Short mmCIF file of the C-alpha atoms (twelve columns), coordinates in Angstrom:
data_MODEL
# 
_entry.id   MODEL 
# 
loop_
_atom_site.group_PDB 
_atom_site.id 
_atom_site.type_symbol 
_atom_site.label_atom_id 
_atom_site.label_alt_id 
_atom_site.label_comp_id 
_atom_site.label_asym_id 
_atom_site.label_seq_id 
_atom_site.Cartn_x 
_atom_site.Cartn_y 
_atom_site.Cartn_z 
_atom_site.pdbx_PDB_model_num 
ATOM 1   C CA . MET A 1   -15.902 -14.743 -23.209 1 
ATOM 2   C CA . ASP A 2   -15.670 -18.473 -23.824 1 
ATOM 3   C CA . ASP A 3   -12.123 -18.477 -25.183 1 
ATOM 4   C CA . PHE A 4   -8.849  -16.614 -24.935 1 
ATOM 5   C CA . PRO A 5   -8.275  -14.032 -27.706 1 
ATOM 6   C CA . ASP A 6   -6.503  -15.317 -30.821 1 
ATOM 7   C CA . PHE A 7   -3.412  -13.171 -30.212 1 
ATOM 8   C CA . MET A 8   -2.800  -15.192 -27.021 1 
ATOM 9   C CA . LYS A 9   -2.887  -18.539 -28.845 1 
ATOM 10  C CA . THR A 10  0.005   -18.318 -31.285 1 
ATOM 11  C CA . PRO A 11  1.773   -21.519 -32.369 1 
ATOM 12  C CA . GLU A 12  5.135   -20.021 -31.335 1 
ATOM 13  C CA . ASN A 13  4.039   -20.087 -27.672 1 
ATOM 14  C CA . SER A 14  2.133   -23.373 -27.610 1 
ATOM 15  C CA . ILE A 15  3.175   -25.789 -24.868 1 
ATOM 16  C CA . ASP A 16  4.743   -29.110 -25.785 1 
ATOM 17  C CA . PRO A 17  2.074   -31.816 -25.355 1 
ATOM 18  C CA . LYS A 18  4.529   -33.729 -23.114 1 
ATOM 19  C CA . SER A 19  4.362   -30.799 -20.666 1 
ATOM 20  C CA . GLN A 20  0.579   -30.792 -20.253 1 
ATOM 21  C CA . SER A 21  -2.351  -33.044 -19.416 1 
ATOM 22  C CA . ILE A 22  -4.413  -34.871 -22.011 1 
ATOM 23  C CA . GLY A 23  -7.483  -32.770 -22.786 1 
ATOM 24  C CA . ALA A 24  -5.671  -29.467 -22.159 1 
ATOM 25  C CA . THR A 25  -4.057  -27.100 -24.657 1 
ATOM 26  C CA . GLY A 26  -1.798  -24.370 -23.351 1 
ATOM 27  C CA . TRP A 27  0.511   -21.489 -24.174 1 
ATOM 28  C CA . ILE A 28  3.533   -20.191 -22.259 1 
ATOM 29  C CA . TYR A 29  5.366   -16.883 -21.834 1 
ATOM 30  C CA . ASP A 30  8.791   -16.485 -20.235 1 
ATOM 31  C CA . GLY A 31  9.896   -13.713 -17.913 1 
ATOM 32  C CA . SER A 32  13.436  -12.335 -18.090 1 
ATOM 33  C CA . ASP A 33  13.993  -13.761 -14.585 1 
ATOM 34  C CA . GLY A 34  13.094  -17.359 -15.566 1 
ATOM 35  C CA . LYS A 35  9.512   -17.325 -14.288 1 
ATOM 36  C CA . GLN A 36  6.686   -18.392 -16.593 1 
ATOM 37  C CA . MET A 37  3.055   -17.479 -17.181 1 
ATOM 38  C CA . ALA A 38  0.850   -20.097 -18.795 1 
ATOM 39  C CA . TYR A 39  -2.790  -20.517 -19.631 1 
ATOM 40  C CA . TRP A 40  -4.767  -23.552 -20.604 1 
ATOM 41  C CA . ILE A 41  -8.026  -24.384 -22.322 1 
ATOM 42  C CA . CYS A 42  -9.452  -27.761 -21.342 1 
ATOM 43  C CA . ALA A 43  -11.587 -28.996 -24.239 1 
ATOM 44  C CA . ALA A 44  -12.241 -32.297 -22.488 1 
ATOM 45  C CA . ALA A 45  -12.385 -33.354 -18.858 1 
ATOM 46  C CA . GLY A 46  -9.051  -34.605 -17.603 1 
ATOM 47  C CA . VAL A 47  -6.558  -35.211 -14.844 1 
ATOM 48  C CA . SER A 48  -3.261  -33.644 -13.878 1 
ATOM 49  C CA . LYS A 49  -1.220  -36.409 -12.224 1 
ATOM 50  C CA . GLU A 50  0.444   -35.716 -8.900  1 
ATOM 51  C CA . HIS A 51  3.611   -33.698 -9.274  1 
ATOM 52  C CA . VAL A 52  5.712   -31.164 -7.377  1 
ATOM 53  C CA . HIS A 53  7.531   -27.939 -8.308  1 
ATOM 54  C CA . GLU A 54  10.645  -26.394 -6.783  1 
ATOM 55  C CA . TYR A 55  8.863   -23.020 -6.998  1 
ATOM 56  C CA . ASP A 56  5.499   -21.520 -6.067  1 
ATOM 57  C CA . GLU A 57  2.521   -21.784 -8.407  1 
ATOM 58  C CA . TYR A 58  -0.338  -19.275 -8.453  1 
ATOM 59  C CA . PHE A 59  -3.402  -19.832 -10.585 1 
ATOM 60  C CA . THR A 60  -6.894  -18.555 -11.209 1 
ATOM 61  C CA . VAL A 61  -9.841  -20.172 -12.942 1 
ATOM 62  C CA . VAL A 62  -11.314 -17.998 -15.675 1 
ATOM 63  C CA . GLN A 63  -14.054 -20.422 -16.641 1 
ATOM 64  C CA . GLY A 64  -15.223 -23.847 -15.469 1 
ATOM 65  C CA . GLN A 65  -13.801 -25.694 -12.468 1 
ATOM 66  C CA . TYR A 66  -10.471 -27.184 -11.432 1 
ATOM 67  C CA . THR A 67  -10.365 -29.527 -8.442  1 
ATOM 68  C CA . LEU A 68  -6.988  -29.307 -6.756  1 
ATOM 69  C CA . ILE A 69  -5.912  -32.353 -4.734  1 
ATOM 70  C CA . ILE A 70  -3.383  -31.867 -1.924  1 
ATOM 71  C CA . ASN A 71  -2.811  -34.578 0.730   1 
ATOM 72  C CA . ASP A 72  -6.029  -36.335 -0.380  1 
ATOM 73  C CA . ARG A 73  -7.949  -33.084 0.261   1 
ATOM 74  C CA . ARG A 74  -10.107 -31.972 -2.683  1 
ATOM 75  C CA . ILE A 75  -10.298 -28.207 -3.177  1 
ATOM 76  C CA . ASP A 76  -12.743 -26.908 -5.797  1 
ATOM 77  C CA . VAL A 77  -11.328 -23.837 -7.529  1 
ATOM 78  C CA . CYS A 78  -14.151 -22.242 -9.538  1 
ATOM 79  C CA . LYS A 79  -14.517 -19.270 -11.886 1 
ATOM 80  C CA . GLY A 80  -12.947 -16.222 -10.262 1 
ATOM 81  C CA . ASP A 81  -11.188 -18.193 -7.515  1 
ATOM 82  C CA . GLU A 82  -7.428  -18.061 -6.959  1 
ATOM 83  C CA . TYR A 83  -5.040  -20.485 -5.301  1 
ATOM 84  C CA . LEU A 84  -1.365  -20.430 -4.296  1 
ATOM 85  C CA . ILE A 85  0.457   -23.758 -4.192  1 
ATOM 86  C CA . PRO A 86  3.686   -23.361 -2.205  1 
ATOM 87  C CA . LYS A 87  6.869   -24.846 -3.616  1 
ATOM 88  C CA . ASN A 88  7.610   -28.496 -2.825  1 
ATOM 89  C CA . VAL A 89  3.935   -29.342 -2.134  1 
ATOM 90  C CA . PRO A 90  2.827   -32.441 -4.071  1 
ATOM 91  C CA . HIS A 91  -0.447  -31.764 -5.873  1 
ATOM 92  C CA . ALA A 92  -2.739  -33.185 -8.521  1 
ATOM 93  C CA . GLY A 93  -5.936  -32.008 -10.114 1 
ATOM 94  C CA . GLU A 94  -9.018  -32.687 -12.161 1 
ATOM 95  C CA . PHE A 95  -10.692 -30.358 -14.630 1 
ATOM 96  C CA . ILE A 96  -14.039 -30.342 -16.360 1 
ATOM 97  C CA . ALA A 97  -14.494 -29.720 -20.078 1 
ATOM 98  C CA . GLY A 98  -14.612 -26.007 -20.859 1 
ATOM 99  C CA . THR A 99  -12.265 -24.979 -18.046 1 
ATOM 100 C CA . ARG A 100 -9.816  -22.140 -18.688 1 
ATOM 101 C CA . THR A 101 -7.006  -21.312 -16.246 1 
ATOM 102 C CA . ILE A 102 -4.150  -18.813 -15.972 1 
ATOM 103 C CA . HIS A 103 -1.008  -19.756 -14.022 1 
ATOM 104 C CA . CYS A 104 2.133   -18.000 -12.841 1 
ATOM 105 C CA . PHE A 105 5.102   -20.194 -11.961 1 
ATOM 106 C CA . GLY A 106 8.078   -19.066 -9.886  1 
ATOM 107 C CA . GLY A 107 10.346  -21.030 -12.242 1 
ATOM 108 C CA . LYS A 108 10.363  -22.836 -15.578 1 
ATOM 109 C CA . ARG A 109 7.311   -25.116 -15.817 1 
ATOM 110 C CA . ALA A 110 6.938   -25.997 -19.510 1 
ATOM 111 C CA . ASP A 111 8.683   -26.229 -22.841 1 
ATOM 112 C CA . ARG A 112 7.317   -25.020 -26.155 1 
ATOM 113 C CA . ALA A 113 6.151   -27.445 -28.822 1 
# 
């Protein structure tokens, strides 16, 4: 597959552009306990500026490549790879065009459009 199924990309669950990087389009789902699941399609190469969460973040790359940057260390996360970013760890990233990722956040990460 080169895309997420249409039923996963409904306008009601689209992420507010202010909550995501330029070049990425995402959708969010909320758990009853306040956690969120999100997934992004990166149509263009881009950058996620350094930021930090007060909760853990787990993600996997479905397609393409995401380069995670922690303490100036570059970690290539490729198709099929997983990564856990512990809470309170500053991190940034870079993604190539065509990258698709799925994330689980231990708290509220994004708002809807």
